[in-house]
Coordinates of C-alpha atoms and ligand atoms in Angstrom, one line a residue:
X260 CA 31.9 15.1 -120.0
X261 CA 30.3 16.7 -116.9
X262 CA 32.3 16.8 -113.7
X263 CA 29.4 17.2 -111.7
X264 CA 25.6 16.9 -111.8
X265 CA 23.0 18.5 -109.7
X266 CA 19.7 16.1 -109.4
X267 CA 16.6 18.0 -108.7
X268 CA 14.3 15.2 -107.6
X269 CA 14.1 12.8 -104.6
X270 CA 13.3 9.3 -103.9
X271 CA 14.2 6.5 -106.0
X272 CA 14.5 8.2 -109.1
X273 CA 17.3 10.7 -107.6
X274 CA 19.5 7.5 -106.1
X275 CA 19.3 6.1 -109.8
X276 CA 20.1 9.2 -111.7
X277 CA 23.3 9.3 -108.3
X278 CA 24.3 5.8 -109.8
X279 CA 24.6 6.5 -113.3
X280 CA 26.7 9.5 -111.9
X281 CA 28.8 7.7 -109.9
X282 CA 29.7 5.0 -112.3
X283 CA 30.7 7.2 -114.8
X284 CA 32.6 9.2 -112.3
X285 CA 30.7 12.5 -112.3
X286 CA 30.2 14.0 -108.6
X287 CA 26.8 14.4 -108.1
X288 CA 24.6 17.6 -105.7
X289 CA 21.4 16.4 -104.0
X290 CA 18.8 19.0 -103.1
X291 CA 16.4 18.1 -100.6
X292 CA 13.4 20.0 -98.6
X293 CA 13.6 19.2 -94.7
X294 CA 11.4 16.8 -94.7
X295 CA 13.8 14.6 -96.3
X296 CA 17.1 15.3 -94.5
X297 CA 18.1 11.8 -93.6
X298 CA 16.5 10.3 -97.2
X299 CA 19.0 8.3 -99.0
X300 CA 19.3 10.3 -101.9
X301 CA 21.2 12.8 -99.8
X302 CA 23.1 10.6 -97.9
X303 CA 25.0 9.1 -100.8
X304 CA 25.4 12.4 -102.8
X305 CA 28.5 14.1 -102.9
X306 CA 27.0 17.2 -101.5
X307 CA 23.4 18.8 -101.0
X308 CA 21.3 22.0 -100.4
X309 CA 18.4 22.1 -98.7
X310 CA 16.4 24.3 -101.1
X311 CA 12.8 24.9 -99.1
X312 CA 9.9 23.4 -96.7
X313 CA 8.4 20.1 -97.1
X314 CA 5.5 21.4 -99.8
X315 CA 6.8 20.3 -103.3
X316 CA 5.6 24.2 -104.4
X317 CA 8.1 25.7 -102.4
X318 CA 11.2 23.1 -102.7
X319 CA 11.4 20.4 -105.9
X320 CA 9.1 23.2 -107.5
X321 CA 11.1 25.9 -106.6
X322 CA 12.9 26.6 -110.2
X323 CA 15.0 29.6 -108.6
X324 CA 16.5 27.7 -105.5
X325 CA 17.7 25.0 -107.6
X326 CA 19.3 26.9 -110.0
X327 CA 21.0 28.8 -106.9
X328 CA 21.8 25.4 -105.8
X329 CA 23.4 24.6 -109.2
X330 CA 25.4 27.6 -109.2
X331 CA 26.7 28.2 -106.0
X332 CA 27.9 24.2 -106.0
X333 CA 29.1 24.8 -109.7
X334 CA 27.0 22.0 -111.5
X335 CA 27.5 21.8 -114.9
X336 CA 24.4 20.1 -115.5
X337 CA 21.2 19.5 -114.0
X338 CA 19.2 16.5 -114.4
X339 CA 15.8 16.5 -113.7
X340 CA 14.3 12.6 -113.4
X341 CA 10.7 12.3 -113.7
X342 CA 7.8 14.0 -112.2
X343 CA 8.7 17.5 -110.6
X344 CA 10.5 19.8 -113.1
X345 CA 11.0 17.4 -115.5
X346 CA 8.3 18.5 -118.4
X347 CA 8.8 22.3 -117.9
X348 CA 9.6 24.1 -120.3
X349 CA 10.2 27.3 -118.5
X350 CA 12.6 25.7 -116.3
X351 CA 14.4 23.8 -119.0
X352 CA 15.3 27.3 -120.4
X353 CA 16.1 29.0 -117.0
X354 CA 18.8 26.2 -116.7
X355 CA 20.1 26.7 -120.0
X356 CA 20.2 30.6 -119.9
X357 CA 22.2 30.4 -116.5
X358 CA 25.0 28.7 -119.0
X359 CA 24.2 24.9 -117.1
X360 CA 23.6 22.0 -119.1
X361 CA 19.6 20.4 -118.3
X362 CA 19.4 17.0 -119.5
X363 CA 17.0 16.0 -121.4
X364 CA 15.4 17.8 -125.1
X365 CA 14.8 20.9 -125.9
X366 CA 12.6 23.8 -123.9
X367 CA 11.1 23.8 -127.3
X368 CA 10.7 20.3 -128.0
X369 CA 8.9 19.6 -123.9
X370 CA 6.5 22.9 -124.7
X371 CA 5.2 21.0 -128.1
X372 CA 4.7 17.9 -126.3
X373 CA 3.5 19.7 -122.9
X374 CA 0.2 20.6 -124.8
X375 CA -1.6 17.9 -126.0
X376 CA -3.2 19.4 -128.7
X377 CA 0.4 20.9 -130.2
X378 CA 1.5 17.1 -129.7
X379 CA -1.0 15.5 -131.8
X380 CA -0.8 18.1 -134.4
X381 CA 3.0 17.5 -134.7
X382 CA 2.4 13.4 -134.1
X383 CA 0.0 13.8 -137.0
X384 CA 2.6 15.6 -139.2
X385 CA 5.8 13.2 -138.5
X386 CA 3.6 10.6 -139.5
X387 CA 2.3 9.0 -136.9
X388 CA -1.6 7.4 -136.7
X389 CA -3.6 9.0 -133.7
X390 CA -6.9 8.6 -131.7
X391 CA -9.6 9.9 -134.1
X392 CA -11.1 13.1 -131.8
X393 CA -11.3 17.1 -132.0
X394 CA -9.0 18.8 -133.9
X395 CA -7.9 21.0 -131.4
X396 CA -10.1 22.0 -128.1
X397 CA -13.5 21.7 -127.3
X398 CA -14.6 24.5 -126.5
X399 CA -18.0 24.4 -125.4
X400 CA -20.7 21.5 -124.1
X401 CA -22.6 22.1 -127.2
X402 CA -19.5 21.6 -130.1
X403 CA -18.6 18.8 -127.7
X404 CA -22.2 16.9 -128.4
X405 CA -22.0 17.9 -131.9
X406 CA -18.8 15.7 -132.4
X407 CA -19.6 13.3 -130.1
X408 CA -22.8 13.0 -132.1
X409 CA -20.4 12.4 -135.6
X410 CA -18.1 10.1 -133.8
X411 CA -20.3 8.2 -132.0
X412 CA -19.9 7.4 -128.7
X413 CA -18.3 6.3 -126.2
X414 CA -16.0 9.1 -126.2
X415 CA -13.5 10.5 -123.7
X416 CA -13.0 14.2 -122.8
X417 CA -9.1 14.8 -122.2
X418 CA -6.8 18.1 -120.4
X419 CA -5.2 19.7 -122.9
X420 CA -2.2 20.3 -120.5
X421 CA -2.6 16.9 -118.9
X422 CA -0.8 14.3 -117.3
X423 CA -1.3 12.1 -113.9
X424 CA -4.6 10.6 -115.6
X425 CA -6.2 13.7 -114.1
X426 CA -8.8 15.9 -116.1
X427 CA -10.2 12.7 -117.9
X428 CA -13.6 11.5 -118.3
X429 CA -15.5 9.5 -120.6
X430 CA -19.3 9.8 -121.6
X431 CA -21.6 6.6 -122.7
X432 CA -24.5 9.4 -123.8
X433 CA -25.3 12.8 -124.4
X434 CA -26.4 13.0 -120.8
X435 CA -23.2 11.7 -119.4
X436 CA -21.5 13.8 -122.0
X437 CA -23.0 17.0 -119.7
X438 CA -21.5 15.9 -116.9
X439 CA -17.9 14.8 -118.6
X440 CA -17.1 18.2 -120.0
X441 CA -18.2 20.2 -117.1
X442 CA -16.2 17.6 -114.7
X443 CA -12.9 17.3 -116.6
X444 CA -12.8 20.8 -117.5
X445 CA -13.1 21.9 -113.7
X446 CA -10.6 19.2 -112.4
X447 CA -8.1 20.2 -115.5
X448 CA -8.4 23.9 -114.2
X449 CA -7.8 22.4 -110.4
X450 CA -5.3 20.5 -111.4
X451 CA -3.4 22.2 -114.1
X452 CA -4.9 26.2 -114.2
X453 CA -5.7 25.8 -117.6
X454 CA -9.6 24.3 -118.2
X455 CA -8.6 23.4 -121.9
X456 CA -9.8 20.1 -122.8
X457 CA -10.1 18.0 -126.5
X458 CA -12.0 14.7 -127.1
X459 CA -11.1 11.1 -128.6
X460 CA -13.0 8.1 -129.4
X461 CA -13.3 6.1 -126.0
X462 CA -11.3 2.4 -127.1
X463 CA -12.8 0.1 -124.9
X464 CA -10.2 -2.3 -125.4
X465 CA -6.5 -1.2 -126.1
X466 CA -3.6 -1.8 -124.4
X467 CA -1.3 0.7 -123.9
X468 CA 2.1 0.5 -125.4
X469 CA 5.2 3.1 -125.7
X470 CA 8.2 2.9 -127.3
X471 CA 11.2 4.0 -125.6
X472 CA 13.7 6.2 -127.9
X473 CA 16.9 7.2 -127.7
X474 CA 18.3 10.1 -130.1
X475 CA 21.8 12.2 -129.8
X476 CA 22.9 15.7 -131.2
X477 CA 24.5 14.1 -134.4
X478 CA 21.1 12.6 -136.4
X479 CA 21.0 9.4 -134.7
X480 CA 17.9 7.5 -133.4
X481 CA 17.2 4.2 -131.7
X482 CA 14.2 2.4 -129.8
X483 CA 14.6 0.3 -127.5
X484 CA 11.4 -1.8 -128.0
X485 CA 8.1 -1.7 -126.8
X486 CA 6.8 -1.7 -123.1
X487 CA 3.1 -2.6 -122.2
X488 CA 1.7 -0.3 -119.2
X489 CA -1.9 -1.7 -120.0
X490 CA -2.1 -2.7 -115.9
X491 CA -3.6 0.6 -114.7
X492 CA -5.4 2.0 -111.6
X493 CA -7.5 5.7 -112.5
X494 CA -5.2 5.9 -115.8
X495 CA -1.6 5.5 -113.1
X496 CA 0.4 2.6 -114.0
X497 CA 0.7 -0.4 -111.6
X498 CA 3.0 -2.8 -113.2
X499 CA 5.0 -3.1 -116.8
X500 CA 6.2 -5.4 -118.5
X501 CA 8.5 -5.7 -121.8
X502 CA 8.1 -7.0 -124.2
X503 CA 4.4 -6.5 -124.7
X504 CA 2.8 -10.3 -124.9
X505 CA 0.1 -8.9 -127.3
X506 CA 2.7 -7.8 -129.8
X507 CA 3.9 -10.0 -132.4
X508 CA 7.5 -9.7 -134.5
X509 CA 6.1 -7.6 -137.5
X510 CA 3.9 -5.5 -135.3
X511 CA 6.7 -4.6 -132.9
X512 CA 9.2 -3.9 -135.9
X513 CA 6.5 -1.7 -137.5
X514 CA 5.6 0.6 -134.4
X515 CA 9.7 1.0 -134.1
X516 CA 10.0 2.4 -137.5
X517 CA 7.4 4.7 -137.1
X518 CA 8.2 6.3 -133.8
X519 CA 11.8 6.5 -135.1
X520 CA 11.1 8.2 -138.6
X521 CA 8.7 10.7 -136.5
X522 CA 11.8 11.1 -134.0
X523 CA 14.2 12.1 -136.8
X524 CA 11.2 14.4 -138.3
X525 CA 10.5 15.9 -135.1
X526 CA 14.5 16.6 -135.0
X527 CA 14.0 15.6 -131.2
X528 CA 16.9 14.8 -129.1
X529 CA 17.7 12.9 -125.6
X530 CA 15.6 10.0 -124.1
X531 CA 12.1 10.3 -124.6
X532 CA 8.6 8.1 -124.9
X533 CA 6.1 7.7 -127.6
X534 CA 2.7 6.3 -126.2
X535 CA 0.3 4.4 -128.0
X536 CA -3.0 2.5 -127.8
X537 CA -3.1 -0.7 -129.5
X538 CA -6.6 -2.0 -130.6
X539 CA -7.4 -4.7 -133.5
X540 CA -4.0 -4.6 -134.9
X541 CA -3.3 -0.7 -135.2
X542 CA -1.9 1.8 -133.0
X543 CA -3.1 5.4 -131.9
X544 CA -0.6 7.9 -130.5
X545 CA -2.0 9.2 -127.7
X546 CA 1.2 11.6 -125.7
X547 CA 5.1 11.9 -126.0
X548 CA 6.9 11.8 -122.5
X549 CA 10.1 14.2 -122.9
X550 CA 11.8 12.6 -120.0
X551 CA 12.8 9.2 -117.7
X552 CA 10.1 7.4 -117.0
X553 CA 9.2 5.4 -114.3
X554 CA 9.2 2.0 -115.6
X555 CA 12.4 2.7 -117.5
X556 CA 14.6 -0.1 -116.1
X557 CA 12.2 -3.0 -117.2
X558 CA 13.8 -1.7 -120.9
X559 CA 17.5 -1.5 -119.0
X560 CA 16.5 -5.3 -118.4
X561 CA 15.7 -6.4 -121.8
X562 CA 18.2 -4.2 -124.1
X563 CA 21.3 -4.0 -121.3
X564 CA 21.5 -0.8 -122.0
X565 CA 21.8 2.1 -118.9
X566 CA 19.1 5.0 -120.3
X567 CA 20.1 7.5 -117.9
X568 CA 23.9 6.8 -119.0
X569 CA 23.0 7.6 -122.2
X570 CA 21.2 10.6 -121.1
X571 CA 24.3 12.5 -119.3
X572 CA 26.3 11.5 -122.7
X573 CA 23.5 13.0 -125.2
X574 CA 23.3 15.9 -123.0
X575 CA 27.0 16.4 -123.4
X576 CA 27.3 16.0 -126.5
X577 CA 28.8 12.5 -127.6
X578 CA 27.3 10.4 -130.4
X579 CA 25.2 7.3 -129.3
X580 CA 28.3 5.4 -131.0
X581 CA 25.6 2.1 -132.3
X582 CA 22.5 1.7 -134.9
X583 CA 19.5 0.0 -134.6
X584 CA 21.1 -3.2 -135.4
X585 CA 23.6 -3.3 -132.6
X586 CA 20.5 -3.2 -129.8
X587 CA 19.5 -6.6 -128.6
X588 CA 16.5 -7.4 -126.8
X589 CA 17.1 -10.7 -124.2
X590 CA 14.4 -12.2 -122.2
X591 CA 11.5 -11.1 -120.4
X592 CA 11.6 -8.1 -117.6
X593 CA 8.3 -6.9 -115.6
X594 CA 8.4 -3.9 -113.0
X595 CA 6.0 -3.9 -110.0
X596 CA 5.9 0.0 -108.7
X597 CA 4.7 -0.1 -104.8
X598 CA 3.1 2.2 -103.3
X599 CA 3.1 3.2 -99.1
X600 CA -0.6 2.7 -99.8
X601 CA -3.7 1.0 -98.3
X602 CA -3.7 -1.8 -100.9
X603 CA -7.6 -2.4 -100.7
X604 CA -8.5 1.4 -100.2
X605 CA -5.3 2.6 -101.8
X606 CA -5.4 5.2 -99.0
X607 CA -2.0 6.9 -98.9
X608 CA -0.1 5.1 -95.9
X609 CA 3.0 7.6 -94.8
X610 CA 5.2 6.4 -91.4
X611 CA 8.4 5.4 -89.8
X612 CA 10.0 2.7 -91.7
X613 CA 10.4 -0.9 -89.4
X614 CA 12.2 -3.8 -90.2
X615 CA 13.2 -3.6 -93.9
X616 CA 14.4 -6.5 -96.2
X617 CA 14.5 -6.7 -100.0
X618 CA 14.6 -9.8 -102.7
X619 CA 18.0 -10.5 -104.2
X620 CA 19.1 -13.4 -106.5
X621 CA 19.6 -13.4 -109.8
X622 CA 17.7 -11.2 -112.5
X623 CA 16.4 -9.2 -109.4
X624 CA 16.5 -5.6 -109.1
X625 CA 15.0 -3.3 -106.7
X626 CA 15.4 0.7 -107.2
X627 CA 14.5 2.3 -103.8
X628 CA 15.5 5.2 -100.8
X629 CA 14.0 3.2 -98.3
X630 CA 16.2 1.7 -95.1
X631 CA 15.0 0.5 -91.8
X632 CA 14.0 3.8 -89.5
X633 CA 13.7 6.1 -92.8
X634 CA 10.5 8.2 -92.3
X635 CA 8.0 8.2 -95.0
X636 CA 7.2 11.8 -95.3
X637 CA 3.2 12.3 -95.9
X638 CA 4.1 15.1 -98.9
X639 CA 4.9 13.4 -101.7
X640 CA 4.4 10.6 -104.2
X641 CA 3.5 7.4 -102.2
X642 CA 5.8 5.1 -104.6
X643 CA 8.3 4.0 -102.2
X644 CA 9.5 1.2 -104.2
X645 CA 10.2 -0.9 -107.8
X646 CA 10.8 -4.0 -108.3
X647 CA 12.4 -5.0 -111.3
X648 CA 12.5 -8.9 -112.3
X649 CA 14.5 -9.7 -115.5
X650 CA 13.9 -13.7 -116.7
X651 CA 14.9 -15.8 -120.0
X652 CA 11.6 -16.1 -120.6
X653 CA 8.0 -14.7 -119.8
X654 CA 7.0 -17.5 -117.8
X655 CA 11.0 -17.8 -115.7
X656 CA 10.3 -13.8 -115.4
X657 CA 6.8 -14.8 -113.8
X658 CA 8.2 -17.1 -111.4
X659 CA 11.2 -15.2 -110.3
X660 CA 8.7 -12.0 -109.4
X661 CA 6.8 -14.6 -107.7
X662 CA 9.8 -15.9 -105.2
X663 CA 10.7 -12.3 -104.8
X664 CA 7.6 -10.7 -103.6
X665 CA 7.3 -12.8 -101.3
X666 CA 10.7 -12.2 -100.3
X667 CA 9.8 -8.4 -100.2
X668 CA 9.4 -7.2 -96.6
X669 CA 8.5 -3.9 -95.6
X670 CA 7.1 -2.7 -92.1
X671 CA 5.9 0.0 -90.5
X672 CA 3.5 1.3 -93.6
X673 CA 1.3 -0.2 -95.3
X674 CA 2.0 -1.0 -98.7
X675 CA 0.6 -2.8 -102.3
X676 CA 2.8 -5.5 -102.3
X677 CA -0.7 -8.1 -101.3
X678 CA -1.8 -6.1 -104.8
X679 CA 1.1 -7.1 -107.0
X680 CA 0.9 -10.9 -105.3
X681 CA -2.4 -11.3 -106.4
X682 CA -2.4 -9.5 -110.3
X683 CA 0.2 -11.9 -110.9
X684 CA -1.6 -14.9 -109.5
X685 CA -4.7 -14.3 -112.1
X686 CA -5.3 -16.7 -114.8
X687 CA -5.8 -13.8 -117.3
X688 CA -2.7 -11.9 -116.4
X689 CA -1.0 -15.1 -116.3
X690 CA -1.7 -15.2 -119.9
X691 CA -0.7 -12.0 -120.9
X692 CA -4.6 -11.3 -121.9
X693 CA -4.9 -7.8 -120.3
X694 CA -6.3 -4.4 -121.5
X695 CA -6.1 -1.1 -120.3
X696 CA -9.4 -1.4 -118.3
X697 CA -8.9 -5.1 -116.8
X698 CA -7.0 -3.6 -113.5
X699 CA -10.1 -1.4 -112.8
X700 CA -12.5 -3.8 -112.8
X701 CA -10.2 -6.6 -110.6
X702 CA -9.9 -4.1 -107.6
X703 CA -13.2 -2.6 -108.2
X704 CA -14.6 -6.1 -107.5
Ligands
ADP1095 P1 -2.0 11.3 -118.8 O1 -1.0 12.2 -119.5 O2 -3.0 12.0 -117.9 O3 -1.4 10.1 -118.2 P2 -2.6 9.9 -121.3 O4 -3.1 10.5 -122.6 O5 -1.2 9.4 -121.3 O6 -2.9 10.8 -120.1 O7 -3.5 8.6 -121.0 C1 -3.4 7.9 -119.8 C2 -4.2 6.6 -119.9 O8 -5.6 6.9 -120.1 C3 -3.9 5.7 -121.1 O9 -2.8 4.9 -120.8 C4 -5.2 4.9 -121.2 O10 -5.3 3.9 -120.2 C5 -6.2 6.0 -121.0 N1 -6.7 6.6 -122.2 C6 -6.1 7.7 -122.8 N2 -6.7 8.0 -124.0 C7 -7.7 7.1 -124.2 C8 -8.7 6.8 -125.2 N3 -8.8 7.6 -126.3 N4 -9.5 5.7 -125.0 C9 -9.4 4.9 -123.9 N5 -8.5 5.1 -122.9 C10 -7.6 6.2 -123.0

């Protein structure tokens, strides 16, 4: 096992990767830009490097100072949470060439699933049903219309080197069609340098469900069930919840085989995420995340199992050690992320933290750097907070999240727990009878 594991990320995701650590007695190195000196994540670390100014570019970006920062505190291992570094390939195999340990698949394995047209190709081959669309990119407005014209639309225009929800547009008409590919091809090459973009069939009304896996160096694979993610804002997630209320048992057992079988064909290893839209009964891969997510502890809820435990052991080598069969799914969990946000304009809402005071009690759990006086720095993600609400059953999960928002209190920035009050107060949500789209049009009034 590791003896001591650099985290390159910050916030809430850094203090949870510093728990697994410390429980299974492995010291832990924080790095940090200056902007967040006093954040927690540094605080409770065993030790940290400042590795750069406040701009993500030139700190959690910088590949080189971290893997200075891994070497001159003698990390074995680097783990690098979600967002960030997390999905580079290039980095991945910088890590592993200076003879450290990174945590999580292969460079090989995050490059195929980094493209989005290599991902559905190799989806496609492991066996696994995807959104009907291009073959590969779209390379011009007028093989765009042409396909559009076979598929019929609505259709959506998609970054081949996506992610974020950035780079996405979808077309009613040939005329909106124009407008699409020029749009998402610009903002792809804004956002991601590369102006490569593909097409799918437009659902109008999936949901969006992954499937979390788990697979170690020795041939074994496990899923740990389905979360829904359908609650979205511009394609970001809001809220999650697991198990998905529009799955039933056959349907959930089903999309489990599948994503293992294509696991094992793949021959991927570590955590990882198959997405899918679910529409009249069948599902449509649609990415593979090759790292933590977010919204990973509302599966830690419902299967009792610590993911980014099992993680540092894949990574160093031990077998998972249970099958299928030994993982049990109890109750209900939903996670609500919130955001230092306006929660009517959603405009980014950075400031000293004031008084400071989160829900407790029973099935509650709240993953967060935050503390009274901490300063939330303008430069980065404005998730500042999740809260995680694990219950026996939907509806005791539903009232527990209910008591413990409104226990929630956090001053000094403005933030979108009035938001998360009122998507759980609605009848429809209430219900479970959501699609991907239903958020949008409930803030959009
Ligand atoms: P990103 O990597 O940018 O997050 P994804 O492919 O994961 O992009 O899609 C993000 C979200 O966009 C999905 O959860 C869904 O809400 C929406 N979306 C993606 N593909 C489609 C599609 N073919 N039809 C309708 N909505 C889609």
């Amino acid at each position: 096992m590791f003896d001591k594991i650099l985290i390159a990320n910050r916030g809430e995701i850094a203090l949870r990767i510093h728990r697994a650590c410390r429980e299974m007695g492995i010291k832990t190195v924080a790095v940090h830009s200056t902007a967040d000196h006093d954040a927690m994540h540094v605080r409770l670390a065993d030790e940290s490097v400042c590795i750069g100014p406040p701009p993500a570019r030139d700190s959690y970006l910088n590949k080189a100072a971290i893997i200075a920062a891994a070497i001159i505190t003698n990390a074995d291992a680097i783990h690098p949470g979600y967002g960030f570094l997390s999905e580079n390939a290039d980095f991945a195999q910088m890590v592993e060439e200076h003879g450290i340990c990174f945590i999580g698949p292969t460079p090989e394995h995050i490059r195929m699933m980094g493209d989005k047209i290599t991902a559905k190709h190799a989806a496609k081959e492991a066996g696994l049903p995807c959104v009907p669309g291009s073959d590969g990119s779209v390379d011009s407005e007028e093989s765009a219309q042409e396909l559009a014209k076979q598929m019929g639309f609505p259709v959506l225009i998609k970054a081949t080197a996506g992610g974020g929800g950035k780079g996405m547009k979808h077309a009613n008409s040939p005329e909106e069609l124009s407008d699409a590919f020029r749009f998402a091809r610009s903002e792809a090459k804004a956002a991601f340098g590369n102006p490569e973009v593909y097409m799918e069939k437009y659902l109008q009304t999936p949901r969006h469900i992954e499937i979390q896996i788990l697979a170690d160096n020795h041939g074994a694979v496990v899923h740990l069930g389905e979360r829904d993610c359908s609650l979205q804002r511009r394609h970001q997630k809001v809220l999650e919840e697991a198990p998905s209320p529009a799955l039933n048992a056959d349907a959930r057992e089903r999309i489990g085989q599948i994503a293992c079988q294509a696991i094992r064909r793949l021959g991927y290893r570590n955590a990882g995420t198959l997405e899918f839209l679910y529409e009249n009964g069948e599902f449509y891969f649609i990415e593979m995340n090759t790292r933590l997510q977010v919204e990973h502890p509302i599966t830690e809820a419902i299967c009792g199992i610590d993911i980014v435990r099992e993680q540092i052991r894949i990574a160093a080598g031990a077998p998972l050690g249970y099958e299928q069969a030994d993982v049990r799914f109890s109750g209900h969990a939903i996670e609500c992320r919130i955001n230092a946000e306006d929660p009517e304009s959603f405009a980014p809402s950075p400031g000293r933290i004031g008084g400071f005071h989160t829900p407790g009690g029973l099935g509650v759990r709240v993953d967060s750097g935050l503390y009274s006086g901490y300063m939330v720095p303008p430069h980065y993600d404005s998730m500042i907070a999740k809260l995680i609400v694990h219950g026996g059953t939907r509806n005791e999960c539903l009232m527990r999240l209910r008591r413990a928002l409104g226990e929630f209190v956090i001053e000094g920035v403005k933030t979108t727990i009035p938001l998360q009050k009122r998507i759980i107060s609605e009848a429809d949500f209430i219900n479970g009878d959501y699609d991907i789209h239903w958020l949008q049009k409930l803030v959009d009034g």
